[in-house]
Every structure is written in C-alpha cells, then in structure tokens.
CSV table of C-alpha atoms in Angstrom, one decimal:
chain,number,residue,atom,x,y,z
J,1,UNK,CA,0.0,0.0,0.0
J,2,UNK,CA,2.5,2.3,1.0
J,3,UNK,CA,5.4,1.7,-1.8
J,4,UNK,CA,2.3,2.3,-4.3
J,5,UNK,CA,1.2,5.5,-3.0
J,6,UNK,CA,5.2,6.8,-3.2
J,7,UNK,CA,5.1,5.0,-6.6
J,8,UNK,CA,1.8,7.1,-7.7
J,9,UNK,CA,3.6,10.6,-5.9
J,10,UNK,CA,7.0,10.0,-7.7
J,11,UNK,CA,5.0,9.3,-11.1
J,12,UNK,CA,3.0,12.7,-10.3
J,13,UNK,CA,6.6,14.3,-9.9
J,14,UNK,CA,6.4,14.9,-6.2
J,15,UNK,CA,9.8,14.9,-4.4
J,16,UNK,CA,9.9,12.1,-2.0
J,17,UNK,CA,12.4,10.7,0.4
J,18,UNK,CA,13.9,11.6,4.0
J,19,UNK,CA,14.6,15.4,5.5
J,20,UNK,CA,17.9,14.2,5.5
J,21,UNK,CA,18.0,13.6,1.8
J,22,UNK,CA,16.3,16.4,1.0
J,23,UNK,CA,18.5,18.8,3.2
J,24,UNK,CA,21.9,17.7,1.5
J,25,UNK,CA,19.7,18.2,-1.9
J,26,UNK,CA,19.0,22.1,-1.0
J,27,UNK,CA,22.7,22.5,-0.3
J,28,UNK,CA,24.3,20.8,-3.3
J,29,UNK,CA,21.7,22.8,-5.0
J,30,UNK,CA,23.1,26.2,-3.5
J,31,UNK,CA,26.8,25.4,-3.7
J,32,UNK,CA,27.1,24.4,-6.9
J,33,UNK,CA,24.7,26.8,-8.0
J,34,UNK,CA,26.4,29.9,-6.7
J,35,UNK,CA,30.0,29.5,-6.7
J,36,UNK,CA,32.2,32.4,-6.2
J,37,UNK,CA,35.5,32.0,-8.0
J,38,UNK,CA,38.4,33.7,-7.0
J,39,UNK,CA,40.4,34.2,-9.9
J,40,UNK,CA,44.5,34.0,-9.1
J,41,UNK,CA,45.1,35.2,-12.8
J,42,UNK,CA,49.0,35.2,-13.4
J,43,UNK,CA,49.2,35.8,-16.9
J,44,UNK,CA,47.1,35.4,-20.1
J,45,UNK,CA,44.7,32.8,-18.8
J,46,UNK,CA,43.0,35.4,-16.8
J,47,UNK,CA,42.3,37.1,-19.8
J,48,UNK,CA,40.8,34.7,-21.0
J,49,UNK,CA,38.8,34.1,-18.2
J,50,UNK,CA,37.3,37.7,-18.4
J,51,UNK,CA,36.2,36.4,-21.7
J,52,UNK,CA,34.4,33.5,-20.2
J,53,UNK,CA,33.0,36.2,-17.4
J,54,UNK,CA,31.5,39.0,-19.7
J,55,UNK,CA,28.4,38.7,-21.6
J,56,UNK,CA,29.8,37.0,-25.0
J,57,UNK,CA,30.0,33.0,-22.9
J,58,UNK,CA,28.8,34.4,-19.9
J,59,UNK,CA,29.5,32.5,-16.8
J,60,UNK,CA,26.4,34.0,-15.0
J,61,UNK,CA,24.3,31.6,-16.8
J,62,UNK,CA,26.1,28.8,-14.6
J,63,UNK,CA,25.9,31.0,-11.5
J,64,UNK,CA,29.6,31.6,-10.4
J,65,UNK,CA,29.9,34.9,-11.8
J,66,UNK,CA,30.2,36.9,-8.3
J,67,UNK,CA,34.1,37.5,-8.6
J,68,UNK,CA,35.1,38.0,-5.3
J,69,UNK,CA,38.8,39.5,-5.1
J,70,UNK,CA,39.1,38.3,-1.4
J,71,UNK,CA,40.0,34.8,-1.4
J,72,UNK,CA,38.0,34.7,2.2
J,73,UNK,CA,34.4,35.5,0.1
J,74,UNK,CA,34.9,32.8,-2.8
J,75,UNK,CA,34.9,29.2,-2.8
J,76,UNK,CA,36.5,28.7,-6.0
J,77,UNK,CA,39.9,29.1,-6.7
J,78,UNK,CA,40.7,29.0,-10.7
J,79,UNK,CA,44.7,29.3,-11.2
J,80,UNK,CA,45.3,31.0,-14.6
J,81,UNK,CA,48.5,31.1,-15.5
J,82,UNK,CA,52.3,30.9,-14.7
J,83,UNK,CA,53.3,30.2,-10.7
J,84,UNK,CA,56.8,31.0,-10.2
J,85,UNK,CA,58.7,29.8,-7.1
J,86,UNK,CA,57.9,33.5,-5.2
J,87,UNK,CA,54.4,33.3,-6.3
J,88,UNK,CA,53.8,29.8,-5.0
J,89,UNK,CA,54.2,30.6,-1.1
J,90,UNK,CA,51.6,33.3,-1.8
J,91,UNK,CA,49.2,31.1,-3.3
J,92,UNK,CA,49.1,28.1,-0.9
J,93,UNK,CA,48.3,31.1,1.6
J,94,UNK,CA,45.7,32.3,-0.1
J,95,UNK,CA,44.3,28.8,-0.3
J,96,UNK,CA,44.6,28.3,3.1
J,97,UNK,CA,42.2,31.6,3.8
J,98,UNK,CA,39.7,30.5,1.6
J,99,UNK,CA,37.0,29.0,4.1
J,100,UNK,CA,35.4,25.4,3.6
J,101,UNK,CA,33.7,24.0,1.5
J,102,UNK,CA,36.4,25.0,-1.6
J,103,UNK,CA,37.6,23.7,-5.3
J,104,UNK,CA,40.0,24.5,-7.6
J,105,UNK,CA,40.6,24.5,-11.5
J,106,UNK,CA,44.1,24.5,-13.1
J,107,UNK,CA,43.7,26.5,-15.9
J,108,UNK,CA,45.8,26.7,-19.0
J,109,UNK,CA,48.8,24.3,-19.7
J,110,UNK,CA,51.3,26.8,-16.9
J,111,UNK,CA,48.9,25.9,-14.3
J,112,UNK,CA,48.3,22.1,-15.0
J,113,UNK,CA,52.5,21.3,-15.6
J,114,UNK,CA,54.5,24.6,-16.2
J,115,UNK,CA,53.6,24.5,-20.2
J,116,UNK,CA,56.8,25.9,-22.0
J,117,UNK,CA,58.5,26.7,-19.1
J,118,UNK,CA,60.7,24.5,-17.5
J,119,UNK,CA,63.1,26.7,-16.0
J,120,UNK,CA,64.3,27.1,-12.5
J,121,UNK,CA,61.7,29.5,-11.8
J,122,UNK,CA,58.5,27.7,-12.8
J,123,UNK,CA,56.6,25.5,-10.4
J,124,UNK,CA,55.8,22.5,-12.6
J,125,UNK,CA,51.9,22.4,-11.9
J,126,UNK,CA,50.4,23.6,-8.9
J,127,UNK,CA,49.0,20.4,-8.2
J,128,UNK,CA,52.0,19.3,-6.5
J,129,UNK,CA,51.5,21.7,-3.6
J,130,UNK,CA,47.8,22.1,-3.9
J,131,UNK,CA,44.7,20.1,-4.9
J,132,UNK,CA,43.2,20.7,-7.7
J,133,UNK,CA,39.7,19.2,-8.7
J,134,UNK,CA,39.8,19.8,-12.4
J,135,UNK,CA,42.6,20.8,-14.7
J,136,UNK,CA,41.4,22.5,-18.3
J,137,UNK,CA,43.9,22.2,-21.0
J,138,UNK,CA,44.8,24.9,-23.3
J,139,UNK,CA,47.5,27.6,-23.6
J,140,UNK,CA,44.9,29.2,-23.2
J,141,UNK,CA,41.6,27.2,-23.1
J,142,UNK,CA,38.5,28.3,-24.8
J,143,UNK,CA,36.1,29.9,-22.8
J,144,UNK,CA,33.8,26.5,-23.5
J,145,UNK,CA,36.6,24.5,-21.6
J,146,UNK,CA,36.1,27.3,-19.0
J,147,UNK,CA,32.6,26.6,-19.0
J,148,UNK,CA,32.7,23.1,-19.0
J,149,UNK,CA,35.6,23.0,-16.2
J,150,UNK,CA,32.8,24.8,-14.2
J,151,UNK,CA,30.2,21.9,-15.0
J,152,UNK,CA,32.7,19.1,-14.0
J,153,UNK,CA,33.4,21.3,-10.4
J,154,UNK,CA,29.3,21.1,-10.6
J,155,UNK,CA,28.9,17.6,-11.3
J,156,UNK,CA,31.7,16.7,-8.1
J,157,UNK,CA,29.8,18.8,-5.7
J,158,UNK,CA,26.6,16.9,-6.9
J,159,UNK,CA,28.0,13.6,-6.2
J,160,UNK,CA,29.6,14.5,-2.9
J,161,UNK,CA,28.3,12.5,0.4
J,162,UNK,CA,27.8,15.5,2.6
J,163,UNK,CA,25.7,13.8,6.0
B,1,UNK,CA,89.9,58.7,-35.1
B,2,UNK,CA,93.7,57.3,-35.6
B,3,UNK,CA,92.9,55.9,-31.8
B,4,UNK,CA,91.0,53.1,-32.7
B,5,UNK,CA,92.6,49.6,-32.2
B,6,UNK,CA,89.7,47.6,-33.5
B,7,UNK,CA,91.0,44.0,-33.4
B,8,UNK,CA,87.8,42.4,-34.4
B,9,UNK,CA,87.2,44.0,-37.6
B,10,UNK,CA,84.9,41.6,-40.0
B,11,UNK,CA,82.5,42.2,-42.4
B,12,UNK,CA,79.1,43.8,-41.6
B,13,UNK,CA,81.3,46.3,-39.2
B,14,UNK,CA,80.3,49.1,-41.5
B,15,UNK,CA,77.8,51.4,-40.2
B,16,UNK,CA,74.4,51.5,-42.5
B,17,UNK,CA,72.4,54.7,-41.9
B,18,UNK,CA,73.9,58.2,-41.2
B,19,UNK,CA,73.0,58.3,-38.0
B,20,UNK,CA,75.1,55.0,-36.8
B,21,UNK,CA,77.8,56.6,-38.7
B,22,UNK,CA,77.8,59.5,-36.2
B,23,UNK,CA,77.2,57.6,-33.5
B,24,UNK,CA,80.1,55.0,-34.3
B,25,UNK,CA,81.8,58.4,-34.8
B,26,UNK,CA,81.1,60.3,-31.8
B,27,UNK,CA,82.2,56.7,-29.6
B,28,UNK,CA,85.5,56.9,-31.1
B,29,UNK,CA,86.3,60.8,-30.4
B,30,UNK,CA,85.0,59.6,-26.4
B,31,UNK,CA,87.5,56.9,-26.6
B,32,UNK,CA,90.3,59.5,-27.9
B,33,UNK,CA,88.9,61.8,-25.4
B,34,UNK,CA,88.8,58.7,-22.5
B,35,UNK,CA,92.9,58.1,-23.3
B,36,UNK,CA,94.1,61.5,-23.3
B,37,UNK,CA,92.2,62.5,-20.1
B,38,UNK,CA,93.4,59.3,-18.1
B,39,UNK,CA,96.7,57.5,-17.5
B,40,UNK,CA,96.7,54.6,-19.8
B,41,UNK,CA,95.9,51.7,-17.6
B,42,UNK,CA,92.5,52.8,-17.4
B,43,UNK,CA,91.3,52.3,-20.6
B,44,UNK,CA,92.3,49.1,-21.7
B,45,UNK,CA,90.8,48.6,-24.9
B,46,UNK,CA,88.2,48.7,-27.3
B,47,UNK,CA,86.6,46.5,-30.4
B,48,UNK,CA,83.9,47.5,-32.5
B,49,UNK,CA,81.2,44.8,-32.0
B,50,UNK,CA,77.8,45.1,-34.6
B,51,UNK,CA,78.7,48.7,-36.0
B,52,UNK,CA,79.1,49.5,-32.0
B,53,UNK,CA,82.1,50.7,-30.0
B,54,UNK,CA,82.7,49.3,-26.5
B,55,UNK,CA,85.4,50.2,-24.0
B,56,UNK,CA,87.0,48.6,-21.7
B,57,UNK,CA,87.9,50.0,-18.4
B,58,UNK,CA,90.0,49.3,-15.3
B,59,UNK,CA,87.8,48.3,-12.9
B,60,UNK,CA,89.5,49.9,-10.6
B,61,UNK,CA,89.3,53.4,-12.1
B,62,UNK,CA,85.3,52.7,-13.4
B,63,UNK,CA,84.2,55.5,-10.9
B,64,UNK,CA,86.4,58.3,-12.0
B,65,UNK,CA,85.5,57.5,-15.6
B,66,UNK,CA,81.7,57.4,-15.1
B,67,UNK,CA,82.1,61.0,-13.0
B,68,UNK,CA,84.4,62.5,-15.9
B,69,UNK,CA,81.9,61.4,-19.0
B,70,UNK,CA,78.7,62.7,-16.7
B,71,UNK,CA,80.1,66.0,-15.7
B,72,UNK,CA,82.6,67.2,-18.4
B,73,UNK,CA,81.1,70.0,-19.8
B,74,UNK,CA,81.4,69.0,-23.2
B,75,UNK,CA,80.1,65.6,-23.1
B,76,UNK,CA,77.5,65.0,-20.4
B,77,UNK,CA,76.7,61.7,-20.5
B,78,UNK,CA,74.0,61.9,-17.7
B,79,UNK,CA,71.9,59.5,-18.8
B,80,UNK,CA,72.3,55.8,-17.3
B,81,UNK,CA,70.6,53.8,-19.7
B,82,UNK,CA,71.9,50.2,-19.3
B,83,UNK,CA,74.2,48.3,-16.5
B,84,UNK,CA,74.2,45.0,-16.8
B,85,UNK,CA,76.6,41.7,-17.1
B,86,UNK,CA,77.4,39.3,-19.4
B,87,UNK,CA,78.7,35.5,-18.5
B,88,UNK,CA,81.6,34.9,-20.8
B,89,UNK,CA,82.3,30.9,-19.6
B,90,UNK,CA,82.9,28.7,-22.4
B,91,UNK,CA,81.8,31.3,-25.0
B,92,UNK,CA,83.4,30.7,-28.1
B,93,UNK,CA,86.8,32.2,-28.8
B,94,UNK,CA,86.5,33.6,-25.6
B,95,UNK,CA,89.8,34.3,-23.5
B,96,UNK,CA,90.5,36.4,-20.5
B,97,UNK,CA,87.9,36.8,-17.6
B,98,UNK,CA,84.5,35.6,-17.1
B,99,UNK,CA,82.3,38.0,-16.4
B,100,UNK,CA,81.9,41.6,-18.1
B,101,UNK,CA,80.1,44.5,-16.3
B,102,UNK,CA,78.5,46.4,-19.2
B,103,UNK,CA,77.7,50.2,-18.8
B,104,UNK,CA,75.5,52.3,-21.5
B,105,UNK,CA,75.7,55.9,-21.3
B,106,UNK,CA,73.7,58.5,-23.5
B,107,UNK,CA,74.0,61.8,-23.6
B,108,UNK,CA,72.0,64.5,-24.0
B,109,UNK,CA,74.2,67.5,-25.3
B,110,UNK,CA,75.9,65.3,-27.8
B,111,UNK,CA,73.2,62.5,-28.8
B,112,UNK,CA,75.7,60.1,-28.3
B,113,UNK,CA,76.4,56.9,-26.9
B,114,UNK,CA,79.1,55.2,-24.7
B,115,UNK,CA,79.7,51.8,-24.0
B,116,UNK,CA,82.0,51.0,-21.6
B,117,UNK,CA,82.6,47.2,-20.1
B,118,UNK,CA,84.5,46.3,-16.8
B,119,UNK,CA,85.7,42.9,-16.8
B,120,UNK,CA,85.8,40.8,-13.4
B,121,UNK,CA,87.8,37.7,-13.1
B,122,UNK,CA,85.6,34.5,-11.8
B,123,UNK,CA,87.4,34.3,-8.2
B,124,UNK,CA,86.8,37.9,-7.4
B,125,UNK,CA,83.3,39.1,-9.0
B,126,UNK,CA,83.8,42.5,-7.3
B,127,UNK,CA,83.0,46.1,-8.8
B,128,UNK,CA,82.7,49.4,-7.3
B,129,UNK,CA,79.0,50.4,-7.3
B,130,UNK,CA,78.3,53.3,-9.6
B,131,UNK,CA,75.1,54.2,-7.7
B,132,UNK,CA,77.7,57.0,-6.3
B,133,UNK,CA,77.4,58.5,-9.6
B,134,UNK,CA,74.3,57.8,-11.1
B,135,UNK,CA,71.6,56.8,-8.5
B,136,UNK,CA,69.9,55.3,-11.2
B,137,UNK,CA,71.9,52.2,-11.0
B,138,UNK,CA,70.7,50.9,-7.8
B,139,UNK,CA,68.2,48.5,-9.0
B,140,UNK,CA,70.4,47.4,-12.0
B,141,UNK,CA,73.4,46.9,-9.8
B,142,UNK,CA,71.1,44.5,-7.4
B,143,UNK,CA,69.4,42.5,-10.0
B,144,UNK,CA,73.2,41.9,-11.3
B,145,UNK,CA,73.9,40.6,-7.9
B,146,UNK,CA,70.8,39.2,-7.8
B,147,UNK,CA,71.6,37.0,-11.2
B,148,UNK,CA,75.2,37.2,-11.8
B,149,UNK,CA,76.3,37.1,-8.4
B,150,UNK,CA,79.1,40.8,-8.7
B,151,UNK,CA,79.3,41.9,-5.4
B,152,UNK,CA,79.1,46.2,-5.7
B,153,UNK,CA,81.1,47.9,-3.0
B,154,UNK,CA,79.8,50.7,-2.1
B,155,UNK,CA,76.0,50.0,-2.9
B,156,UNK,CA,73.6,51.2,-0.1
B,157,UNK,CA,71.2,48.1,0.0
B,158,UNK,CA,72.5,44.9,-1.6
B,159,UNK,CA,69.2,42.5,-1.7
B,160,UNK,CA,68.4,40.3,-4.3
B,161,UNK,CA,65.7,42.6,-6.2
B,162,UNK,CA,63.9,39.3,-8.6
B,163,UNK,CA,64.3,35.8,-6.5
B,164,UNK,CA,63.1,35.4,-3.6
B,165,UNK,CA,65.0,36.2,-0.2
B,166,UNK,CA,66.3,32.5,0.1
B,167,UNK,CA,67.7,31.6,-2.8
B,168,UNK,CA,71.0,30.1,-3.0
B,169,UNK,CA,73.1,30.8,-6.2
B,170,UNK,CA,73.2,32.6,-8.7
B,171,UNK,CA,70.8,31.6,-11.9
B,172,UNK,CA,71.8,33.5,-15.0
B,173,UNK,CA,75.2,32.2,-14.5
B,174,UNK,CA,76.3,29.8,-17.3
B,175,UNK,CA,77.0,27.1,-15.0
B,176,UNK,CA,73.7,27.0,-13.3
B,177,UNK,CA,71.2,24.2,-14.7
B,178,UNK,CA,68.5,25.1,-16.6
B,179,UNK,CA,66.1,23.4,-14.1
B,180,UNK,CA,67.5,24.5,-10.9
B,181,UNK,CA,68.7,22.9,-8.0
B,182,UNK,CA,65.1,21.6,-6.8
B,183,UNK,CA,64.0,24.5,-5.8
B,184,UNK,CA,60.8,24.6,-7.4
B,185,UNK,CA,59.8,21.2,-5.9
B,186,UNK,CA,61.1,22.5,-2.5
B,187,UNK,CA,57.5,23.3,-1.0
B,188,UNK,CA,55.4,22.2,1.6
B,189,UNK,CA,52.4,20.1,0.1
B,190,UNK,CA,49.1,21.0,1.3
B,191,UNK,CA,46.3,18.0,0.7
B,192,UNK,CA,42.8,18.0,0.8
B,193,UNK,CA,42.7,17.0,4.1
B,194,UNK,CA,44.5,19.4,6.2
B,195,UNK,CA,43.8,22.9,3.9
C-alpha cells in the first residue's frame, strides 16, 4: 500500500524521500549553484577568463559569476596562468584563507604542468603543492573549456556524500 | 679617429644609416677623449662589435670615468641607460675573464652613446658600485647581484631585487642548470585533508 502511493507521488513528480536527503539536496543545489571564484590570474589565462565572465560566454548563466577578489568571500579558486617559485608561497596562503567547502581549477597548460617553461623558476603544476579538482587544458583554453571545467566542479559537488 | 685599435674588424662592421655613422663616430672621439684625459691603464681597450664601440675600463678606475663622462662639460653623459653583465664561460673564442660589467651611457648635449665594459675575473666578482654616480643604477646593480652574483662595494642596500629572499646561487650564470637545484619542488604540500 505504501510503496504504491510513493510509486503514484514520484510518477506525479512529487519529491519524495527523508529530511535528511532532501537537506543535502537544498545545499548541493546552493553550492554548486552559486560558486564564487576567485580568480588567481598570473598571466594570459586570466584574460581569457574575463572572456568566459563577460556577456559573450557568460559564466552568469552557470551561476559563479560573483568574482570576489578576497579569497575569504569565494569558494572557488581558478589558477590561470604561470606560478613561479615566489608566487607559489603566496598562493598556498591564499588557499589556506579561503574557508570550507572550496575547489579548484588548473587552468591553461602553466597551471596544469609549467607549459613551456621548465626553467628554474617555474613551479611544474600547482598540483604538486595544492589540490586541484579539475585541470582545463589549453594555452589558453577556450572559454567553453572554462565553462565546462565549471560543470565538471558542478557535477563533483553533486556527487559529494555531505551527511 | 687614428685611436681606434679595432682587433675584431669583419664584415658587416660598417655602419648603415647616417646616423650610426655619427654615432660610431662620436664613440671613437670619447674613446680618444677617454685616453688622453686618463693615464693609460685605465682604458684598456676597445673593439667595435655590430657597428658598436665598446670600452673597456679598469675596474679599478670605473668610478672616476663614469664622474668625468657625466660632468665634463662637453660631453655630459647623464643619462644611465643600461648596467648589466654578461657571463663569458665557455663562450666561443673567448679568452681572458669571465664576467663583463657592461655600462650604456647616453648623452643629451651630444646625442651620443658610450659603452664602456668592466671585466671581473671568476674568483673575485667584485666592482665598485656606480650608484655613487648615477643613483639610477641601484636596482640594475642588485638584480646583477641578484643574477650574476658581482658583489658592488659601495651600494647602499645589496638584496636580491627578482628571487626570492632565500635563494642560494646565482641563476643566469652559465654554470647553473637550466632546471634548478630543486628549488621549485622545495614546497610544503598542502592536501585535501589538512587545507
């Protein structure tokens, strides 16, 4: 009797399931839904990503397009661009202020493995000192790899176990 | 212009517009002007190097020549418009000492250049610091430190100005690898867990 009537709701398209479920629903829905990047822009790949902010691919569609410029505000960090061995002290820091729950994106070849630049200077990806949840190729990407980095960071915070 | 031991004459030496003509011209009647004015272990040499003049100087006398070309009346090179360094090891056909301080003077009054070069032998990479004359060269003078490793006595702040604070060695130096000594893999890793 009972499975049938949920049966008959779900058909109907009522939500059903436990407070519990629907809780962690409402905030998966909210985080991934309004993510605040924080852009560490280094070199050209932030220019790029000004591309992927303004009205032409328009991020606001996805919801992150609240830039925040204090990495205290934002809960996602994209790295675009070259990290060089006095940069990279001052980016774990800033990683380290930007409150919980957080993600990152590697952005652009320099970010994801140095690119060109294997020197002495250049850190060789910053995901040797930092996690990264989703690298973009590209030197640098196309806004739709910006856009689709942002649906992958989407997609994990969906399929995170949160109670 | 009977002053100018060019030892390094080749083809292509020849100036191409009028105006590197008077320039190349205006170098050598500085160098003529350079040996009569000083004693002649100061200026050591010269070679004309792509249609440009460049003289050596005693480093020991760098000072006094910088102060003569700035504040003779008649020349008045005041203008500090390059001081940097050059790391000769291994360069081909290269004898003598390592490093080369390189000074680029303009003037003004004249519209003409001087270029002098200092060289400093590997064991004792020391020069007098020319911020005394031109205040200008502060910043040059520490990124050569900086890169290059020349210790200027006399300069009012040596720090490195471009790596960071704890860097060891010196990385435009010919003898430095490419990559480093490690020191881009040398920081602490911060994991999912404990950021």
């Amino acid at each position: 009797m009972g499975v049938d009537i949920g049966r008959q709701l779900r058909q109907q398209g009522y939500i059903l399931g436990t407070v519990k479920g629907l809780l962690e629903r409402m905030v998966k829905l909210g985080r991934k839904n309004s993510l605040w990047p924080y852009v560490f822009g280094t070199a050209c790949c932030s220019i790029e990503m000004m591309s992927v902010l303004s009205s032409r691919y328009d991020l606001a569609r996805f919801g992150a397009e609240v830039i925040r410029f204090s990495p205290r505000q934002a809960d996602l960090m994209i790295v675009g661009g070259r990290v060089t061995l006095k940069m990279m002290p001052v980016l774990q820091r800033i990683w380290l202020q930007m409150a919980e729950p957080k993600w990152c994106i590697s952005m652009g070849a320099c970010a994801s493995c140095g690119g060109v630049f294997d020197t002495y200077t250049m850190i060789q990806g910053v995901d040797k000192f930092i996690p990264v949840d989703v690298y973009v190729p590209g030197c640098p990407p196309r806004p739709e790899n910006m856009v689709d980095a942002l649906l992958q960071i989407q997609k994990k915070i969906d399929a995170q176990k949160l109670l | 212009m009977s002053v100018h031991r060019n030892e390094a004459s080749t083809a292509g030496q020849a100036p191409r517009t009028p105006a590197e003509q008077r320039w190349l011209e205006a170098e050598h009647q500085v160098l003529a002007r350079l040996e009569r004015r000083f004693p002649q272990d100061v200026v050591l040499g010269s070679r004309v190097v792509t249609r440009k003049l460049w003289i050596d100087i005693a480093r020991e006398a760098l000072l006094e020549v910088l102060r003569f070309l700035r504040d003779d009346p008649e020349l008045r090179f005041e203008m500090l418009i390059e001081l940097t360094c050059a790391d000769f090891l291994k360069y081909p056909g290269h004898q003598g000492p390592r490093f080369a301080l390189l000074y680029i003077l303009y003037s003004f009054r004249c519209d003409a250049y001087v270029r002098l070069k200092v060289w400093l032998e590997e064991d004792d990479p020391r020069a007098p610091s020319a911020t005394a004359v031109f205040a200008g060269a502060e910043w040059p003078e520490r990124e050569v430190y900086d890169l290059y490793g020349i210790v200027f006595e006399g300069h009012p702040d040596l720090r490195r100005l471009l790596m960071p604070d704890d860097f060891t060695g010196h990385p435009l130096r010919k003898d430095y690898p490419l990559r480093g000594r490690g020191e881009r893999d040398s920081f602490p890793v911060l994991t999912r867990e404990e950021s």
